[in-house]
Amino acid sequence: MSKETILIIDFGSQYNQLIARKVRELNVFCEIVPPAISPDSIDINKVKGIILSGGPASVYENNAPVCDRRIFALGIPVLGICYGMQLMAKTLGGEVDRSRFREYGRAALNVLNHSLLFQDVPKTSVSWMSHGDKVKKMPRGFSRIASSKNTSIASFANFEKRLFGVQFHPEVAHTRHGKLILKNFVKGVCGASGDWSMKSFITETVSEIRKAASKDKVILGLSGGVDSSVAAVLINKAIGRRLVCVFVDNGLLRKNEGALVKKIFQEHFKINLRCVDASEEFLTALKHIQDPEKKRKIIGKAFIKVFEREAKRIGNVKFLAQGTLYPDLIESRSAFGGPSATIKTHHNVGGLPKNMRFRLIEPLKYLFKDEVRRVGKELGMPQEILGRHPFPGPGLAVRIIGDVTRQRCDVLREVDERFISTLRKEGLYDRIWQAFAVLLPVKSVGVMGDERTYENVVAIRAVTSLDGMTADWAKIPYDILGKISNRIINEVKGINRVVYDISSKPPSTIEWE
């Protein structure tokens, strides 16, 4: 990509995605890359700055992640955060040691030099610390520019080489002036113009799609969710009728999904759309499969089988397009080869067979969900689609714990419809990031009409979030939870108990599987 970029080198911090989001909020594009990145691969005309993330390791441990020391000699400004600062110190000849007093949580930061990094930052402010090691001795050419009660060198700088380190985390909300500090680095020190926007993203991406696809056809699995829908409209803008969208009814969709997709994309956007009922094929392949990772991989293979069959009928299809997002890549396989842990395989990323004959087009793979919605708005898409809650690629298969059958899917569809329609009626839907129901592999005793019942239990889940990387459970009022429970139990045959999931992410994930 030709845009000016900030690189974030991933040393395994839980805050990596937060750093990326804060940089994007400054209208500057950024990308998370592995520690193994070669300095020779860095375009010094495009990359305006480099941020070294924090991480759980100690720099003096065996196998601690490191980056090539030539990174510091490129003439590009570098900001090390926590572990990144310690790594910078050790690599350039300083010393790092265990702290006598560890710092976790809020700490008063005392700014000693207000030049560049701390411009307009008060002399004393609150910062967020999370470290057990400290820089004991600075490398030659560095000076101390901030301190805290337990950390003498809370920040240092080599002004001549534009190398900076902070022991605290400016990316978290608890650091009172963290956003200003990052702005000072990205725009002040690095000189980034901040002209990256969704409008410029669309212009550049449309050009890239046209170049990649040339005169060939592209096939895209359109689910009706935000990601695949925005990808479809974006690619359609680039190549028009050479995009063939395939809506696959895999038997794992929400209620009335097919009717909504046809209405929006055939009637409103005039997109080239084919509808395929492959529900029997998918449900047969999932028979007796309980492991969620196996479910995802089976569904991924089944999708490719359907797409290849459709592509053969269409002819001259060389590309498969997907609505993969940045969090999909990050969570799936520590996508960058860095030390961040793998959370789970996403259908869009890890469920595709290696011998697939299509080449991939993933126009949204460096965007977060809220950025995708802004792209959709820029493209003139209706709020009916853009405001929809996220829906997983494997659909209801990962919301049914245990065996996936048509009957269990039908039950869950009805439960989900009662839950979502009630949230809409009560005016809560747009205030919640994601809401859904999970069918559990347990039954419980109940009483209905003076008779004993022994039926299924469902869990309902609703979370608030900005981008899905972290989330808190939604504080739905008790009376509305009561209405939801009553509707589900009274209107959906086979359910006699509803429980509410009050877990946050982390430690839990949003989806159950």
XYZ file of C-alpha atoms in Angstrom:
513
model
C 0.000 0.000 0.000
C 1.219 3.490 -0.811
C -0.193 5.241 2.268
C 2.001 6.532 5.075
C 2.204 3.864 7.777
C 3.150 3.325 11.400
C 4.438 -0.200 12.068
C 3.635 -1.824 15.418
C 6.019 -4.666 16.227
C 4.173 -7.362 18.181
C 5.971 -8.607 21.307
C 2.854 -10.266 22.701
C 1.147 -7.414 24.529
C -2.552 -7.734 25.358
C -2.775 -4.078 24.282
C -1.411 -4.424 20.715
C -4.783 -3.903 19.085
C -5.436 -0.945 21.368
C -2.227 0.711 20.146
C -3.394 0.160 16.572
C -6.805 1.644 17.303
C -5.316 4.741 18.930
C -3.067 5.345 15.927
C -6.004 4.858 13.520
C -8.005 7.414 15.538
C -5.350 9.935 14.494
C -6.282 9.161 10.858
C -2.952 7.432 10.304
C -2.787 3.888 8.917
C -0.888 1.335 11.001
C -0.058 -2.334 10.743
C 0.939 -4.959 13.316
C 4.004 -6.951 12.214
C 6.113 -9.757 13.766
C 9.426 -9.198 15.585
C 11.120 -11.132 12.785
C 10.385 -8.377 10.254
C 13.504 -7.610 8.211
C 14.678 -3.988 8.108
C 15.318 -4.552 4.388
C 11.565 -5.029 3.865
C 10.657 -1.695 5.461
C 9.969 1.068 2.948
C 11.525 4.133 4.611
C 9.594 6.409 2.255
C 6.269 4.986 3.426
C 6.876 3.968 7.054
C 6.827 7.122 9.156
C 7.444 5.503 12.510
C 7.771 2.249 14.434
C 6.209 1.345 17.779
C 7.605 -1.557 19.809
C 4.758 -3.044 21.832
C 4.797 -4.294 25.374
C 4.890 -8.000 26.169
C 4.856 -10.537 29.012
C 8.502 -11.653 28.679
C 11.655 -10.301 30.331
C 14.350 -9.138 27.922
C 17.053 -11.132 29.734
C 15.150 -14.459 29.543
C 16.116 -17.192 27.097
C 13.996 -17.041 23.928
C 12.677 -13.576 24.773
C 11.362 -12.011 21.537
C 13.736 -9.551 19.862
C 13.831 -7.495 16.695
C 16.743 -6.824 14.335
C 18.935 -4.101 15.870
C 19.149 -2.456 12.429
C 15.567 -1.262 13.058
C 17.094 1.474 15.231
C 19.482 2.606 12.479
C 16.933 3.176 9.712
C 16.508 6.837 10.556
C 12.811 6.169 11.292
C 11.508 7.329 14.706
C 10.930 4.478 17.173
C 8.798 4.446 20.318
C 9.258 1.537 22.727
C 6.396 0.826 25.132
C 7.125 -1.112 28.363
C 8.873 -4.281 27.081
C 9.621 -2.342 23.890
C 11.478 0.317 25.892
C 13.445 -2.321 27.798
C 14.350 -4.116 24.564
C 15.518 -0.838 23.031
C 17.675 -0.162 26.098
C 19.259 -3.625 26.147
C 19.808 -3.782 22.366
C 21.554 -0.394 22.285
C 23.897 -1.059 25.214
C 21.865 -0.147 28.293
C 20.975 -2.401 31.233
C 17.648 -3.866 32.321
C 17.022 -5.512 35.682
C 14.218 -6.621 37.951
C 12.533 -3.775 39.808
C 12.828 -3.708 43.577
C 9.247 -2.466 43.663
C 6.989 -3.669 40.854
C 4.462 -1.227 39.454
C 0.997 -2.398 38.424
C -1.834 0.060 37.996
C -1.998 3.828 38.231
C 1.200 5.741 38.993
C 2.017 9.448 39.083
C 4.196 10.349 36.089
C 6.609 13.255 36.512
C 7.664 14.850 33.216
C 11.241 16.171 33.275
C 11.495 17.323 29.652
C 8.470 18.598 27.713
C 10.130 18.512 24.293
C 8.500 16.473 21.490
C 6.998 13.387 23.185
C 5.646 15.246 26.230
C 4.716 18.518 24.567
C 1.646 20.028 26.316
C 1.577 17.142 28.843
C 1.289 18.438 32.464
C 4.315 18.151 34.711
C 2.507 15.545 36.834
C -0.251 13.234 35.593
C -1.644 9.714 35.972
C -0.058 6.886 33.954
C -0.778 3.148 33.791
C 2.132 0.897 34.712
C 2.391 -2.862 34.278
C 5.957 -4.053 34.761
C 8.301 -5.987 37.027
C 11.504 -4.989 35.188
C 13.052 -1.563 34.682
C 15.782 0.186 32.727
C 18.691 0.359 35.151
C 21.147 2.116 32.835
C 20.334 4.045 29.653
C 22.262 3.505 26.407
C 24.771 6.151 25.381
C 23.141 9.241 23.887
C 19.857 8.816 25.815
C 18.520 11.120 28.504
C 15.835 10.646 31.135
C 12.657 12.590 30.313
C 10.152 11.249 32.895
C 10.070 9.390 36.211
C 7.622 7.875 38.687
C 7.801 7.040 42.399
C 9.167 3.526 41.837
C 10.751 3.967 38.403
C 13.523 6.504 38.051
C 13.657 6.102 34.249
C 9.952 6.032 33.331
C 10.778 7.483 29.918
C 13.956 8.190 27.980
C 14.914 9.678 24.627
C 17.719 10.013 22.141
C 16.501 13.219 20.529
C 19.152 13.186 17.800
C 18.146 9.712 16.548
C 14.432 10.193 17.397
C 14.322 7.099 19.629
C 11.946 7.170 22.601
C 10.866 4.778 25.323
C 8.061 4.852 27.897
C 7.739 2.376 30.751
C 3.996 3.021 31.062
C 1.172 2.287 28.589
C -0.025 5.444 26.774
C -2.563 3.429 24.766
C -4.831 2.580 27.722
C -7.540 4.951 28.944
C -6.086 4.991 32.481
C -3.079 7.000 31.252
C -4.582 10.470 31.525
C -2.723 12.061 28.589
C -1.837 8.881 26.680
C -3.662 9.913 23.525
C -1.752 13.217 23.454
C 1.570 11.396 23.946
C 0.828 9.066 21.010
C -0.264 12.050 18.916
C 2.985 13.831 19.767
C 4.923 10.793 18.550
C 2.873 9.925 15.446
C 2.232 13.440 14.157
C 4.927 15.465 15.892
C 8.005 13.235 15.890
C 7.103 11.068 12.869
C 5.478 13.870 10.875
C 2.491 11.774 9.752
C -0.060 13.987 7.998
C -3.154 12.152 9.271
C -4.928 12.108 5.926
C -6.000 8.452 6.019
C -9.789 8.205 5.957
C -12.468 5.763 4.885
C -12.943 7.813 1.722
C -9.256 7.494 0.815
C -9.381 3.809 1.804
C -12.242 3.194 -0.657
C -10.454 5.001 -3.498
C -7.219 3.090 -2.974
C -8.882 -0.292 -2.376
C -11.096 -0.039 -5.476
C -7.942 0.626 -7.503
C -6.164 -2.375 -5.929
C -9.122 -4.699 -6.558
C -9.286 -3.685 -10.230
C -5.565 -4.295 -10.589
C -5.656 -7.669 -8.783
C -8.746 -9.058 -10.509
C -7.809 -7.686 -13.939
C -10.546 -9.024 -16.265
C -11.320 -12.141 -14.227
C -14.460 -12.905 -12.232
C -14.620 -12.875 -8.443
C -16.917 -15.044 -6.324
C -17.966 -13.951 -2.838
C -19.947 -15.756 -0.175
C -22.571 -13.228 0.887
C -24.077 -13.968 4.286
C -25.944 -10.730 4.886
C -23.667 -9.818 7.801
C -21.846 -6.476 7.938
C -18.447 -7.763 6.791
C -19.417 -9.734 3.694
C -22.020 -7.098 2.769
C -19.549 -4.206 2.829
C -16.987 -6.325 0.962
C -19.620 -7.107 -1.696
C -20.591 -3.470 -2.263
C -16.940 -2.372 -2.313
C -15.896 -5.039 -4.843
C -19.025 -4.388 -6.898
C -17.959 -0.720 -7.090
C -14.591 -1.896 -8.441
C -15.573 -4.554 -11.004
C -19.377 -4.490 -11.301
C -21.027 -7.601 -12.774
C -17.741 -9.521 -12.763
C -18.416 -9.984 -9.060
C -20.750 -12.930 -8.496
C -22.138 -13.096 -4.976
C -23.271 -16.505 -3.794
C -25.695 -16.680 -0.904
C -25.353 -20.159 0.564
C -28.142 -21.415 2.802
C -26.052 -23.787 4.875
C -28.837 -24.479 7.345
C -26.918 -22.501 9.981
C -28.334 -19.037 9.342
C -30.596 -16.703 11.274
C -34.343 -16.720 10.669
C -35.443 -15.190 7.318
C -31.833 -14.427 6.342
C -32.341 -15.345 2.690
C -35.286 -12.979 2.199
C -33.334 -10.055 3.686
C -30.260 -10.672 1.509
C -32.342 -10.848 -1.686
C -34.222 -7.674 -0.815
C -31.114 -5.603 -0.038
C -28.643 -6.837 -2.632
C -30.754 -7.842 -5.609
C -33.322 -5.071 -5.385
C -31.373 -2.184 -3.852
C -27.772 -2.657 -5.026
C -28.532 -4.675 -8.192
C -25.666 -7.009 -7.361
C -25.127 -10.200 -9.356
C -26.490 -12.682 -6.790
C -26.998 -16.456 -6.838
C -28.815 -18.305 -4.053
C -27.894 -21.921 -3.264
C -29.608 -24.249 -0.799
C -26.815 -26.481 0.518
C -28.258 -27.010 3.989
C -28.440 -30.791 3.692
C -24.822 -30.954 2.553
C -23.535 -28.905 5.523
C -25.690 -30.572 8.170
C -24.715 -34.046 6.936
C -21.011 -33.105 7.123
C -21.493 -31.830 10.696
C -23.315 -34.947 11.916
C -21.970 -36.073 15.319
C -19.186 -33.423 15.253
C -18.881 -31.714 18.624
C -15.391 -30.165 18.612
C -15.713 -26.458 17.646
C -12.431 -26.370 15.706
C -13.512 -29.390 13.658
C -16.867 -27.712 13.013
C -15.121 -24.602 11.655
C -12.831 -26.576 9.383
C -15.655 -28.779 8.064
C -17.739 -25.683 7.305
C -14.780 -23.982 5.609
C -14.216 -27.012 3.357
C -17.922 -27.313 2.594
C -18.089 -23.641 1.592
C -15.183 -24.053 -0.811
C -16.828 -27.143 -2.292
C -20.023 -25.170 -2.941
C -18.090 -22.191 -4.338
C -15.999 -24.350 -6.652
C -19.157 -26.021 -7.932
C -20.777 -22.625 -8.556
C -17.588 -21.222 -10.080
C -17.528 -24.092 -12.561
C -21.062 -23.197 -13.618
C -20.193 -19.510 -13.893
C -16.848 -20.053 -15.653
C -13.582 -18.066 -15.536
C -13.667 -17.493 -11.764
C -10.172 -17.181 -10.314
C -10.756 -15.236 -7.108
C -12.605 -15.867 -3.861
C -13.466 -12.718 -1.904
C -14.037 -12.696 1.853
C -15.009 -10.164 4.490
C -12.045 -11.004 6.733
C -11.325 -8.286 9.313
C -8.174 -7.373 11.240
C -9.371 -8.959 14.518
C -10.041 -12.195 12.549
C -6.376 -12.304 11.570
C -5.130 -11.344 15.021
C -7.241 -13.895 16.922
C -6.905 -16.770 14.507
C -3.279 -17.707 14.411
C -1.299 -14.857 15.865
C -1.484 -14.030 12.184
C 1.811 -12.191 12.111
C 4.035 -14.929 13.448
C 4.523 -12.910 16.611
C 4.337 -14.146 20.199
C 0.664 -13.223 20.735
C -1.372 -16.308 21.578
C -3.789 -17.960 19.168
C -7.347 -17.622 20.495
C -9.322 -19.593 17.917
C -9.558 -20.346 14.242
C -11.932 -18.022 12.423
C -13.888 -19.439 9.504
C -12.693 -16.594 7.280
C -9.060 -17.321 8.050
C -8.322 -20.817 9.267
C -11.091 -22.970 7.879
C -10.006 -22.935 4.233
C -8.195 -25.909 2.706
C -4.578 -25.389 1.621
C -5.198 -26.861 -1.831
C -7.961 -24.360 -2.619
C -7.733 -23.328 -6.291
C -8.974 -19.767 -5.761
C -6.794 -16.773 -5.030
C -8.075 -14.641 -2.150
C -9.267 -11.053 -2.233
C -9.790 -9.682 1.281
C -10.327 -5.925 0.953
C -11.218 -5.369 4.626
C -8.507 -7.460 6.278
C -6.717 -4.475 7.841
C -9.869 -2.813 9.207
C -11.642 -3.020 12.544
C -15.421 -3.490 12.667
C -16.281 0.162 13.337
C -14.066 1.174 10.390
C -15.914 -1.319 8.169
C -19.215 0.267 9.168
C -17.819 3.690 8.254
C -16.759 2.331 4.859
C -20.289 1.002 4.365
C -21.787 4.356 5.293
C -19.460 6.077 2.810
C -20.698 3.608 0.170
C -24.323 4.526 0.887
C -25.337 1.253 2.532
C -28.517 1.189 4.669
C -28.370 1.159 8.472
C -30.512 -2.000 8.331
C -27.348 -3.830 7.236
C -24.595 -1.710 8.836
C -26.230 -1.766 12.258
C -26.517 -5.555 12.401
C -24.722 -7.355 15.169
C -21.732 -9.527 14.175
C -22.583 -13.057 13.089
C -19.875 -15.761 12.953
C -18.864 -17.356 9.653
C -19.785 -20.853 10.911
C -23.190 -19.483 11.918
C -25.313 -21.362 14.435
C -22.877 -24.303 14.402
C -20.711 -22.521 16.997
C -23.744 -21.411 18.990
C -24.984 -24.973 19.386
C -22.793 -26.722 21.931
C -22.517 -30.367 20.919
C -24.322 -32.007 18.000
C -25.572 -29.754 15.203
C -28.879 -30.980 13.761
C -31.615 -29.337 11.725
C -34.023 -29.610 14.655
C -31.587 -27.934 17.076
C -30.861 -25.195 14.509
C -34.600 -24.553 14.125
C -35.027 -24.247 17.879
C -32.097 -21.848 18.188
C -33.357 -19.750 15.266
C -36.666 -19.219 17.050
C -34.934 -18.396 20.348
C -32.625 -15.915 18.635
C -35.545 -14.206 16.883
C -37.402 -13.657 20.202
C -34.255 -12.316 21.876
C -33.311 -9.884 19.082
C -36.851 -8.674 18.349
C -37.376 -7.881 22.037
C -34.120 -5.903 22.182
C -35.258 -3.935 19.116
C -38.709 -3.281 20.601
C -37.171 -2.056 23.875
C -34.711 0.246 22.045
C -31.630 -1.640 23.216
C -30.429 -3.299 20.000
C -28.301 -0.383 18.749
C -26.739 0.121 22.187
C -25.419 -3.461 22.242
C -22.402 -4.632 20.224
C -23.539 -8.229 19.883
C -26.428 -10.299 21.206
C -27.238 -13.938 20.566
C -28.409 -17.189 22.107
C -26.507 -20.423 22.721
C -28.201 -23.819 22.829
C -26.623 -25.881 25.600
C -26.189 -29.678 25.600
C -28.081 -30.019 28.884
C -31.712 -30.389 29.887
C -33.399 -29.259 33.056
C -36.567 -30.065 34.962
C -39.415 -27.578 34.730
C -43.142 -27.267 35.338
C -45.610 -26.199 32.645
C -49.376 -26.440 33.142
C -48.959 -28.511 36.319
C -46.896 -31.033 34.369
C -43.253 -31.869 34.773
C -41.017 -31.002 31.800
C -37.469 -32.029 30.985
C -36.287 -29.748 28.208
C -33.423 -27.667 26.821
C -31.525 -24.808 28.437
C -30.438 -21.747 26.413
C -27.934 -19.087 27.415
C -28.434 -15.581 26.121
C -25.442 -13.289 25.731
C -25.200 -9.555 25.073
C -22.015 -7.496 25.179
C -20.913 -3.905 24.737
C -17.685 -3.234 22.848
C -15.954 -0.891 20.418
C -14.299 -3.412 18.123
C -14.827 -6.871 19.602
C -11.241 -7.204 20.858
C -12.429 -6.555 24.418
C -16.036 -6.591 25.628
C -18.149 -6.228 28.746
C -21.474 -7.936 29.388
C -24.431 -5.658 28.719
C -26.359 -4.447 31.773
C -29.824 -5.213 30.375
C -32.511 -4.132 32.896
C -34.018 -7.015 34.873
C -37.557 -6.367 33.664
C -36.433 -6.637 30.023
C -34.473 -9.811 30.772
C -37.705 -11.118 32.279
C -39.647 -10.321 29.103
C -37.000 -12.037 26.974
C -37.049 -15.147 29.155
C -40.855 -15.326 29.204
C -41.102 -14.997 25.419
C -38.522 -17.704 24.786
C -39.988 -20.207 27.250
C -43.620 -19.543 26.301
C -43.177 -19.318 22.535
C -40.367 -21.742 21.672
C -41.242 -25.383 22.097
C -38.464 -27.404 23.726
C -37.017 -24.674 25.992
C -37.854 -24.451 29.693
C -34.909 -22.495 31.126
C -33.014 -19.332 30.120
C -29.724 -18.195 31.692
C -27.836 -14.917 31.135
C -24.074 -14.922 30.478
C -22.329 -12.219 32.552
C -18.737 -12.934 31.436
C -16.483 -10.237 29.991
C -13.753 -10.554 27.336
C -11.130 -11.268 28.520
C -11.127 -13.797 30.154
C -14.034 -15.194 28.098
C -14.438 -14.829 24.350
C -17.653 -13.294 23.002
C -18.799 -16.464 21.225
C -18.918 -19.648 23.271
C -17.069 -21.725 20.671
